[in-house]
Amino acid sequence: MKTLLIIDVQNDFIPNGSLPVPNGNQIVPVINKIQDKFDLVIGTQDWHPKDHISFASNHEGKSNFDVIEIHKKQQTLWPDHCVQGTQGAEFHPDLKTKKFEAIFRKGTDKTIDSYSAFYDNGHLKSTGLAGYLKEKGTTELYLCGLAADICVYFSIMDAFKEGFDCFLIEDASKALDNIEFEKLKKEMIAMGIKMVTSASIQ
């Protein structure tokens, strides 16, 4: 069973959104084109309450992209983004979602951030995604979306640890920081995670 996991292709991560990923909109047609090649297609959404702990606006005297410590872990403070029920939290309007069998939402707990589609950043609570995929019979898991160096990266690392054969679709993902992403790619390849292009998917 070959599954496509589309991470956070939401308006706030697209150019003109509140936390834009450079050229994030360019992956939408690529993702639309490949969906028919998969047995199962799943989407994820960042889905934050307004008072989320990761928003700089909720910390007096702090600015966007400051780093503080929460739960003994480093936490980047982000601009408000993907607030539940807002247009910024909706999928990009051109993204085809008819094939989505399920949508998993993350970052709903205001007290902890959640980059991965599988767990919060403290690995305290599961979203249930791993169990869902295993129940569906997923063996090969292809990931893409936004941002490649944050939510896609943390999701693929958790997926790999859960025992899935993992593939990152490079031309269907964009990073917030390309230099950081190049380092992360080396780390992933060394672990056995495969880098592929949309054209190579059969």
Coordinates of N, CA, C and O in Angstrom, one line a residue, residues 3-78:
T3 N 1.2 5.3 0.1 CA 0.4 6.4 0.7 C 1.1 7.7 0.5 O 2.3 7.8 0.6
L4 N 0.4 8.7 0.1 CA 0.9 10.1 0.0 C 0.4 10.9 1.2 O -0.8 11.0 1.5
L5 N 1.3 11.5 1.9 CA 1.0 12.4 3.1 C 1.4 13.8 2.7 O 2.6 14.1 2.6
I6 N 0.4 14.6 2.6 CA 0.6 16.0 2.2 C 0.5 16.9 3.4 O -0.5 17.0 4.1
I7 N 1.7 17.5 3.7 CA 1.8 18.3 5.0 C 1.5 19.8 4.8 O 2.2 20.5 4.0
D8 N 0.5 20.3 5.4 CA 0.3 21.7 5.7 C 0.4 22.6 4.5 O 1.0 23.7 4.6
V9 N -0.3 22.3 3.4 CA -0.3 23.2 2.2 C -1.5 24.2 2.5 O -2.5 24.1 1.9
Q10 N -1.2 25.1 3.4 CA -2.2 26.0 3.9 C -1.9 27.5 3.5 O -0.7 27.8 3.3
N11 N -2.9 28.3 3.5 CA -2.7 29.7 3.0 C -1.7 30.5 3.7 O -0.9 31.3 3.1
D12 N -1.5 30.3 5.0 CA -0.6 31.1 5.8 C 0.9 30.7 5.5 O 1.8 31.5 5.8
F13 N 1.1 29.5 4.9 CA 2.5 29.2 4.5 C 2.8 29.5 3.0 O 3.9 29.2 2.5
I14 N 1.8 30.1 2.3 CA 2.0 30.4 0.9 C 2.4 31.9 0.9 O 2.1 32.7 1.7
P15 N 3.2 32.3 -0.2 CA 3.5 33.8 -0.3 C 2.3 34.6 -0.1 O 1.2 34.3 -0.6
N16 N 2.4 35.7 0.7 CA 1.4 36.6 1.1 C 0.6 36.1 2.4 O -0.2 36.8 3.0
G17 N 1.0 34.9 2.9 CA 0.4 34.4 4.1 C 1.2 35.0 5.3 O 2.2 35.7 5.1
S18 N 0.8 34.6 6.5 CA 1.5 35.2 7.7 C 2.9 34.6 8.0 O 3.7 35.2 8.6
L19 N 3.1 33.4 7.5 CA 4.4 32.7 7.7 C 4.8 32.1 6.4 O 4.8 30.9 6.2
P20 N 5.1 32.9 5.4 CA 5.3 32.4 4.0 C 6.5 31.6 3.8 O 7.6 32.0 4.2
V21 N 6.4 30.4 3.1 CA 7.5 29.6 2.7 C 7.9 30.1 1.3 O 7.0 30.1 0.4
P22 N 9.1 30.5 1.0 CA 9.5 31.0 -0.3 C 9.0 30.0 -1.4 O 9.3 28.8 -1.4
N23 N 8.3 30.5 -2.4 CA 7.8 29.8 -3.5 C 6.9 28.6 -3.1 O 6.8 27.6 -3.9
G24 N 6.3 28.7 -1.9 CA 5.5 27.6 -1.4 C 4.3 27.2 -2.4 O 3.9 26.1 -2.4
N25 N 3.8 28.2 -3.1 CA 2.7 28.0 -4.0 C 3.1 27.1 -5.2 O 2.2 26.4 -5.8
Q26 N 4.4 27.0 -5.5 CA 4.9 26.2 -6.7 C 4.7 24.7 -6.6 O 4.7 24.0 -7.6
I27 N 4.5 24.2 -5.3 CA 4.4 22.8 -5.2 C 2.9 22.3 -5.4 O 2.7 21.1 -5.6
V28 N 2.0 23.2 -5.4 CA 0.5 22.8 -5.5 C 0.3 22.0 -6.8 O -0.3 20.9 -6.7
P29 N 0.6 22.5 -8.0 CA 0.4 21.7 -9.2 C 1.1 20.4 -9.2 O 0.6 19.4 -9.8
V30 N 2.3 20.4 -8.6 CA 3.0 19.1 -8.6 C 2.3 18.1 -7.7 O 2.1 16.9 -8.1
I31 N 1.8 18.5 -6.6 CA 1.0 17.6 -5.7 C -0.3 17.2 -6.4 O -0.6 16.0 -6.3
N32 N -0.9 18.1 -7.0 CA -2.2 17.7 -7.7 C -1.9 16.6 -8.8 O -2.7 15.7 -8.9
K33 N -0.8 16.7 -9.4 CA -0.5 15.8 -10.6 C -0.2 14.4 -10.1 O -0.5 13.4 -10.8
I34 N 0.3 14.3 -8.9 CA 0.8 12.9 -8.5 C -0.2 12.1 -7.6 O 0.0 10.9 -7.4
Q35 N -1.3 12.8 -7.2 CA -2.2 12.1 -6.3 C -2.8 10.8 -6.8 O -3.0 9.8 -6.1
D36 N -3.0 10.7 -8.1 CA -3.6 9.5 -8.7 C -2.6 8.3 -8.7 O -3.0 7.2 -8.9
K37 N -1.4 8.5 -8.4 CA -0.4 7.4 -8.3 C -0.4 6.7 -7.0 O 0.4 5.8 -6.8
F38 N -1.3 7.1 -6.1 CA -1.2 6.6 -4.7 C -2.5 5.8 -4.4 O -3.6 6.2 -4.8
D39 N -2.4 4.8 -3.5 CA -3.6 4.1 -3.1 C -4.4 4.9 -2.0 O -5.6 4.7 -1.9
L40 N -3.6 5.7 -1.3 CA -4.2 6.4 -0.2 C -3.6 7.8 -0.1 O -2.4 8.0 -0.3
V41 N -4.4 8.9 0.0 CA -3.9 10.2 0.1 C -4.5 10.9 1.4 O -5.7 10.8 1.7
I42 N -3.6 11.4 2.2 CA -3.9 12.0 3.5 C -3.4 13.4 3.5 O -2.3 13.7 3.1
G43 N -4.1 14.3 4.1 CA -3.7 15.7 4.3 C -3.5 16.0 5.8 O -4.1 15.4 6.7
T44 N -2.6 17.0 6.1 CA -2.5 17.5 7.5 C -2.7 19.0 7.5 O -2.5 19.7 6.5
Q45 N -3.1 19.5 8.6 CA -3.3 21.0 8.8 C -2.7 21.3 10.2 O -3.0 20.7 11.2
D46 N -1.9 22.4 10.2 CA -1.7 23.1 11.4 C -3.0 23.7 11.9 O -3.7 24.3 11.0
W47 N -3.4 23.6 13.1 CA -4.7 24.0 13.5 C -4.6 24.6 15.0 O -5.0 23.9 15.9
H48 N -4.1 25.8 15.0 CA -3.8 26.4 16.3 C -4.9 27.2 17.0 O -5.6 28.0 16.2
P49 N -5.0 27.1 18.3 CA -5.9 28.1 19.0 C -5.2 29.5 19.0 O -3.9 29.5 18.8
K50 N -5.9 30.5 19.1 CA -5.4 31.9 19.0 C -4.3 32.1 20.1 O -3.4 32.9 19.9
D51 N -4.5 31.5 21.3 CA -3.6 31.7 22.4 C -2.4 30.7 22.4 O -1.9 30.3 23.5
H52 N -2.0 30.2 21.2 CA -1.0 29.1 21.2 C 0.3 29.6 21.7 O 0.7 30.7 21.4
I53 N 1.0 28.7 22.4 CA 2.3 29.1 23.1 C 3.4 29.4 22.1 O 4.3 30.1 22.5
S54 N 3.3 29.0 20.9 CA 4.4 29.2 19.9 C 4.2 30.6 19.2 O 5.1 30.9 18.4
F55 N 3.2 31.3 19.5 CA 3.0 32.6 18.8 C 3.7 33.7 19.6 O 3.5 33.9 20.8
A56 N 4.6 34.5 18.9 CA 5.3 35.5 19.6 C 4.3 36.5 20.2 O 4.6 37.1 21.3
S57 N 3.2 36.7 19.6 CA 2.2 37.7 20.1 C 1.7 37.3 21.5 O 1.1 38.2 22.2
N58 N 1.9 36.1 21.9 CA 1.4 35.6 23.2 C 2.5 35.7 24.3 O 2.3 35.2 25.4
H59 N 3.6 36.3 24.0 CA 4.7 36.5 24.9 C 5.2 37.9 24.9 O 5.7 38.5 24.0
E60 N 4.9 38.6 26.0 CA 5.2 40.0 26.1 C 6.7 40.3 26.0 O 7.5 39.6 26.5
G61 N 6.9 41.3 25.1 CA 8.3 41.7 24.9 C 9.1 40.8 23.9 O 10.3 41.1 23.7
K62 N 8.5 39.8 23.4 CA 9.1 38.9 22.4 C 8.7 39.3 21.0 O 7.6 39.8 20.7
S63 N 9.7 38.9 20.1 CA 9.4 39.2 18.6 C 9.3 37.9 17.9 O 9.8 36.8 18.4
N64 N 8.8 38.0 16.7 CA 8.8 36.8 15.8 C 10.2 36.3 15.6 O 11.1 37.0 15.4
F65 N 10.3 34.9 15.7 CA 11.5 34.2 15.4 C 12.5 34.3 16.6 O 13.6 33.7 16.5
D66 N 12.1 34.9 17.7 CA 12.9 34.8 19.0 C 12.8 33.3 19.4 O 11.9 32.6 19.0
V67 N 13.8 32.9 20.1 CA 13.8 31.5 20.6 C 13.8 31.5 22.1 O 14.6 32.2 22.8
I68 N 12.8 30.8 22.7 CA 12.8 30.7 24.2 C 12.8 29.2 24.6 O 12.8 28.4 23.7
E69 N 12.7 29.0 25.9 CA 12.7 27.6 26.3 C 11.3 27.2 26.9 O 10.7 28.0 27.7
I70 N 10.7 26.2 26.3 CA 9.4 25.7 26.8 C 9.5 24.2 27.1 O 10.0 23.5 26.2
H71 N 9.0 23.7 28.2 CA 9.1 22.3 28.5 C 10.6 21.8 28.3 O 10.8 20.7 27.8
K72 N 11.5 22.6 28.7 CA 13.0 22.2 28.6 C 13.4 22.0 27.2 O 14.4 21.3 26.9
K73 N 12.7 22.6 26.2 CA 13.1 22.5 24.8 C 13.1 23.8 24.2 O 12.4 24.7 24.6
Q74 N 14.0 24.0 23.2 CA 14.0 25.3 22.4 C 12.7 25.5 21.6 O 12.3 24.5 21.0
Q75 N 12.2 26.6 21.7 CA 10.9 26.9 21.0 C 11.1 28.2 20.2 O 11.3 29.3 20.8
T76 N 11.0 28.1 18.9 CA 11.0 29.3 18.0 C 9.6 30.0 18.2 O 8.6 29.3 18.2
L77 N 9.6 31.3 18.3 CA 8.3 32.0 18.4 C 7.9 32.5 17.0 O 8.7 33.2 16.3
W78 N 6.7 32.0 16.6 CA 6.3 32.3 15.2 C 5.3 33.4 15.1 O 4.6 33.7 16.1

